[in-house]
PDB file of C-alpha atoms in Angstrom:
ATOM      1  CA  MET A   1      -8.979 -10.579 -21.377  1.00 84.00           C
ATOM      2  CA  LYS A   2      -5.472 -11.864 -22.127  1.00 83.00           C
ATOM      3  CA  ALA A   3      -4.976  -8.929 -24.498  1.00 86.00           C
ATOM      4  CA  VAL A   4      -5.965  -6.462 -21.773  1.00 91.00           C
ATOM      5  CA  HIS A   5      -3.535  -8.163 -19.405  1.00 90.00           C
ATOM      6  CA  SER A   6      -0.746  -7.913 -21.978  1.00 88.00           C
ATOM      7  CA  TYR A   7      -1.359  -4.279 -22.914  1.00 91.00           C
ATOM      8  CA  TRP A   8      -1.846  -3.196 -19.301  1.00 94.00           C
ATOM      9  CA  ALA A   9       1.517  -4.815 -18.532  1.00 93.00           C
ATOM     10  CA  TYR A  10       3.224  -2.265 -20.791  1.00 94.00           C
ATOM     11  CA  LEU A  11       1.637   0.520 -18.752  1.00 96.00           C
ATOM     12  CA  VAL A  12       2.706  -1.112 -15.493  1.00 97.00           C
ATOM     13  CA  LEU A  13       6.281  -1.515 -16.680  1.00 96.00           C
ATOM     14  CA  ILE A  14       6.560   2.047 -17.951  1.00 97.00           C
ATOM     15  CA  ILE A  15       5.134   3.546 -14.771  1.00 98.00           C
ATOM     16  CA  LEU A  16       7.138   1.261 -12.482  1.00 98.00           C
ATOM     17  CA  ILE A  17      10.391   2.043 -14.287  1.00 98.00           C
ATOM     18  CA  PHE A  18       9.525   5.752 -14.107  1.00 98.00           C
ATOM     19  CA  ALA A  19       8.774   5.482 -10.366  1.00 98.00           C
ATOM     20  CA  VAL A  20      12.052   3.694  -9.634  1.00 98.00           C
ATOM     21  CA  ILE A  21      14.097   6.167 -11.696  1.00 98.00           C
ATOM     22  CA  ASN A  22      12.300   9.097 -10.052  1.00 98.00           C
ATOM     23  CA  ALA A  23      13.065   7.640  -6.608  1.00 98.00           C
ATOM     24  CA  ILE A  24      16.722   7.036  -7.504  1.00 98.00           C
ATOM     25  CA  ILE A  25      17.059  10.646  -8.675  1.00 98.00           C
ATOM     26  CA  GLY A  26      15.327  11.912  -5.542  1.00 97.00           C
ATOM     27  CA  LEU A  27      17.550   9.776  -3.336  1.00 97.00           C
ATOM     28  CA  THR A  28      20.861  10.586  -5.000  1.00 97.00           C
ATOM     29  CA  GLN A  29      20.158  14.293  -5.359  1.00 97.00           C
ATOM     30  CA  LYS A  30      18.587  14.500  -1.878  1.00 95.00           C
ATOM     31  CA  LYS A  31      15.468  16.162  -3.248  1.00 97.00           C
ATOM     32  CA  GLN A  32      12.420  17.058  -1.237  1.00 97.00           C
ATOM     33  CA  PHE A  33       9.675  14.423  -1.383  1.00 97.00           C
ATOM     34  CA  THR A  34       6.800  16.308  -2.986  1.00 97.00           C
ATOM     35  CA  ASP A  35       3.185  15.596  -3.865  1.00 97.00           C
ATOM     36  CA  LYS A  36       4.371  14.686  -7.371  1.00 97.00           C
ATOM     37  CA  ASP A  37       6.566  11.912  -5.936  1.00 97.00           C
ATOM     38  CA  LEU A  38       3.689  10.726  -3.761  1.00 97.00           C
ATOM     39  CA  ARG A  39       1.353  10.578  -6.760  1.00 98.00           C
ATOM     40  CA  ILE A  40       3.895   8.697  -8.874  1.00 98.00           C
ATOM     41  CA  GLY A  41       4.238   6.082  -6.134  1.00 97.00           C
ATOM     42  CA  LEU A  42       0.488   5.854  -5.584  1.00 98.00           C
ATOM     43  CA  PHE A  43      -0.294   5.616  -9.304  1.00 98.00           C
ATOM     44  CA  THR A  44       2.289   2.845  -9.632  1.00 98.00           C
ATOM     45  CA  LEU A  45       0.684   0.998  -6.717  1.00 98.00           C
ATOM     46  CA  ILE A  46      -2.815   1.315  -8.176  1.00 98.00           C
ATOM     47  CA  VAL A  47      -1.844   0.333 -11.730  1.00 98.00           C
ATOM     48  CA  SER A  48       0.103  -2.699 -10.504  1.00 97.00           C
ATOM     49  CA  HIS A  49      -2.790  -3.866  -8.331  1.00 98.00           C
ATOM     50  CA  ILE A  50      -5.199  -3.536 -11.247  1.00 98.00           C
ATOM     51  CA  GLN A  51      -2.803  -5.652 -13.321  1.00 97.00           C
ATOM     52  CA  LEU A  52      -2.793  -8.267 -10.573  1.00 96.00           C
ATOM     53  CA  LEU A  53      -6.595  -8.403 -10.577  1.00 97.00           C
ATOM     54  CA  ILE A  54      -6.675  -8.714 -14.365  1.00 95.00           C
ATOM     55  CA  GLY A  55      -4.056 -11.458 -14.069  1.00 93.00           C
ATOM     56  CA  PHE A  56      -6.217 -13.353 -11.582  1.00 93.00           C
ATOM     57  CA  VAL A  57      -9.148 -13.216 -14.015  1.00 93.00           C
ATOM     58  CA  VAL A  58      -6.955 -14.479 -16.857  1.00 89.00           C
ATOM     59  CA  TYR A  59      -5.462 -17.214 -14.697  1.00 88.00           C
ATOM     60  CA  PHE A  60      -8.709 -18.546 -13.304  1.00 87.00           C
ATOM     61  CA  THR A  61     -10.643 -18.325 -16.582  1.00 87.00           C
ATOM     62  CA  GLY A  62      -7.755 -19.267 -18.860  1.00 75.00           C
ATOM     63  CA  GLY A  63      -8.255 -22.991 -18.715  1.00 56.00           C
ATOM     64  CA  PHE A  64      -4.869 -23.932 -17.286  1.00 60.00           C
ATOM     65  CA  GLN A  65      -4.786 -27.669 -16.818  1.00 58.00           C
ATOM     66  CA  ASP A  66      -3.758 -29.082 -13.496  1.00 58.00           C
ATOM     67  CA  GLY A  67      -1.247 -31.840 -13.176  1.00 55.00           C
ATOM     68  CA  LEU A  68       2.288 -32.428 -12.086  1.00 57.00           C
ATOM     69  CA  SER A  69       3.254 -33.784 -15.506  1.00 65.00           C
ATOM     70  CA  GLU A  70       2.924 -30.276 -16.958  1.00 71.00           C
ATOM     71  CA  MET A  71       5.610 -28.999 -14.612  1.00 76.00           C
ATOM     72  CA  LYS A  72       8.216 -30.765 -16.757  1.00 80.00           C
ATOM     73  CA  ASN A  73       7.461 -28.376 -19.628  1.00 81.00           C
ATOM     74  CA  PRO A  74       9.270 -25.049 -18.940  1.00 82.00           C
ATOM     75  CA  ALA A  75       6.838 -22.941 -20.996  1.00 79.00           C
ATOM     76  CA  ILE A  76       3.764 -24.305 -19.236  1.00 79.00           C
ATOM     77  CA  ARG A  77       5.486 -24.087 -15.844  1.00 82.00           C
ATOM     78  CA  LEU A  78       6.330 -20.424 -16.480  1.00 85.00           C
ATOM     79  CA  LEU A  79       2.760 -19.494 -17.374  1.00 82.00           C
ATOM     80  CA  SER A  80       0.965 -21.635 -14.818  1.00 83.00           C
ATOM     81  CA  LEU A  81       3.249 -21.359 -11.783  1.00 86.00           C
ATOM     82  CA  GLU A  82       6.354 -19.168 -11.964  1.00 90.00           C
ATOM     83  CA  HIS A  83       4.802 -16.085 -13.576  1.00 91.00           C
ATOM     84  CA  PRO A  84       1.765 -15.825 -11.269  1.00 92.00           C
ATOM     85  CA  LEU A  85       3.699 -16.479  -8.056  1.00 95.00           C
ATOM     86  CA  THR A  86       6.507 -14.089  -8.954  1.00 96.00           C
ATOM     87  CA  MET A  87       4.054 -11.349  -9.918  1.00 96.00           C
ATOM     88  CA  ILE A  88       2.220 -11.756  -6.617  1.00 97.00           C
ATOM     89  CA  LEU A  89       5.552 -11.391  -4.806  1.00 98.00           C
ATOM     90  CA  ALA A  90       6.388  -8.312  -6.881  1.00 98.00           C
ATOM     91  CA  ILE A  91       3.074  -6.673  -5.973  1.00 98.00           C
ATOM     92  CA  ILE A  92       3.684  -7.535  -2.322  1.00 98.00           C
ATOM     93  CA  PHE A  93       7.055  -5.750  -2.458  1.00 98.00           C
ATOM     94  CA  ILE A  94       5.514  -2.719  -4.160  1.00 98.00           C
ATOM     95  CA  THR A  95       2.803  -2.617  -1.494  1.00 98.00           C
ATOM     96  CA  ILE A  96       5.389  -2.893   1.287  1.00 98.00           C
ATOM     97  CA  GLY A  97       7.340  -0.030  -0.287  1.00 98.00           C
ATOM     98  CA  TRP A  98       4.215   2.128  -0.325  1.00 97.00           C
ATOM     99  CA  SER A  99       3.405   1.281   3.293  1.00 97.00           C
ATOM    100  CA  LYS A 100       6.952   1.857   4.529  1.00 97.00           C
ATOM    101  CA  HIS A 101       7.322   5.221   2.807  1.00 96.00           C
ATOM    102  CA  LYS A 102       4.220   6.517   4.634  1.00 95.00           C
ATOM    103  CA  LYS A 103       5.867   5.846   8.017  1.00 95.00           C
ATOM    104  CA  LYS A 104       9.057   7.718   7.146  1.00 96.00           C
ATOM    105  CA  THR A 105       9.474  11.382   8.052  1.00 95.00           C
ATOM    106  CA  GLU A 106      12.660  12.157   6.147  1.00 96.00           C
ATOM    107  CA  ASP A 107      12.547  12.694   2.400  1.00 96.00           C
ATOM    108  CA  VAL A 108      15.635  10.551   1.755  1.00 96.00           C
ATOM    109  CA  ALA A 109      14.070   7.653   3.671  1.00 97.00           C
ATOM    110  CA  LYS A 110      10.865   7.905   1.622  1.00 97.00           C
ATOM    111  CA  PHE A 111      12.788   7.768  -1.649  1.00 97.00           C
ATOM    112  CA  LYS A 112      14.897   4.918  -0.283  1.00 97.00           C
ATOM    113  CA  SER A 113      11.778   2.863   0.465  1.00 97.00           C
ATOM    114  CA  PHE A 114      10.609   3.317  -3.112  1.00 98.00           C
ATOM    115  CA  VAL A 115      14.019   2.523  -4.575  1.00 98.00           C
ATOM    116  CA  ILE A 116      14.379  -0.683  -2.575  1.00 98.00           C
ATOM    117  CA  PHE A 117      10.890  -2.143  -2.663  1.00 98.00           C
ATOM    118  CA  TYR A 118       9.651  -0.846  -6.011  1.00 98.00           C
ATOM    119  CA  GLY A 119      13.053  -1.807  -7.426  1.00 98.00           C
ATOM    120  CA  ILE A 120      12.734  -5.372  -6.119  1.00 98.00           C
ATOM    121  CA  GLY A 121       9.236  -5.512  -7.586  1.00 98.00           C
ATOM    122  CA  LEU A 122      10.563  -4.326 -10.946  1.00 98.00           C
ATOM    123  CA  VAL A 123      13.346  -6.931 -10.984  1.00 98.00           C
ATOM    124  CA  LEU A 124      10.890  -9.695 -10.102  1.00 97.00           C
ATOM    125  CA  ILE A 125       8.484  -8.607 -12.816  1.00 96.00           C
ATOM    126  CA  LEU A 126      11.220  -8.420 -15.435  1.00 96.00           C
ATOM    127  CA  SER A 127      12.510 -11.854 -14.412  1.00 94.00           C
ATOM    128  CA  ARG A 128       9.260 -13.698 -15.092  1.00 91.00           C
ATOM    129  CA  ILE A 129       7.613 -11.938 -18.001  1.00 89.00           C
ATOM    130  CA  PRO A 130       6.858 -14.583 -20.641  1.00 84.00           C
ATOM    131  CA  TRP A 131       8.892 -12.708 -23.235  1.00 80.00           C
ATOM    132  CA  ASN A 132       8.214 -15.235 -26.021  1.00 78.00           C
ATOM    133  CA  ASN A 133       4.456 -14.747 -25.668  1.00 73.00           C
ATOM    134  CA  TRP A 134       4.592 -11.054 -24.975  1.00 67.00           C
ATOM    135  CA  LEU A 135       6.735  -9.424 -27.642  1.00 57.00           C
TER     136      LEU A 135
END
């Protein structure tokens, strides 16, 4: 299941980066928010939530040991605490971005919601990927 989580993460990153770039282009060029933009945002939301569910399965079946003594080890702390909590926050921001864009009536405001909240989610995800284990 860890392999699925790792490979699915590539898909999440690619789609999330694409969604943020698409929103930045739409915002800066004042494009009309079309069904294509809606589907990109929705697909990003769905793929990221699936990754979160896979991550929960890996976390709760992965045999992480409990104990405060492990928090002194940066590698263990990253995998057992920082990575999961940061990814949950990232998914929360992506979900907020999706919810906020639905309430907006102007195209620029919809793109802005995606740029801000999906962008924050992307930065959070990039900040806590266990790069040593992943690449």
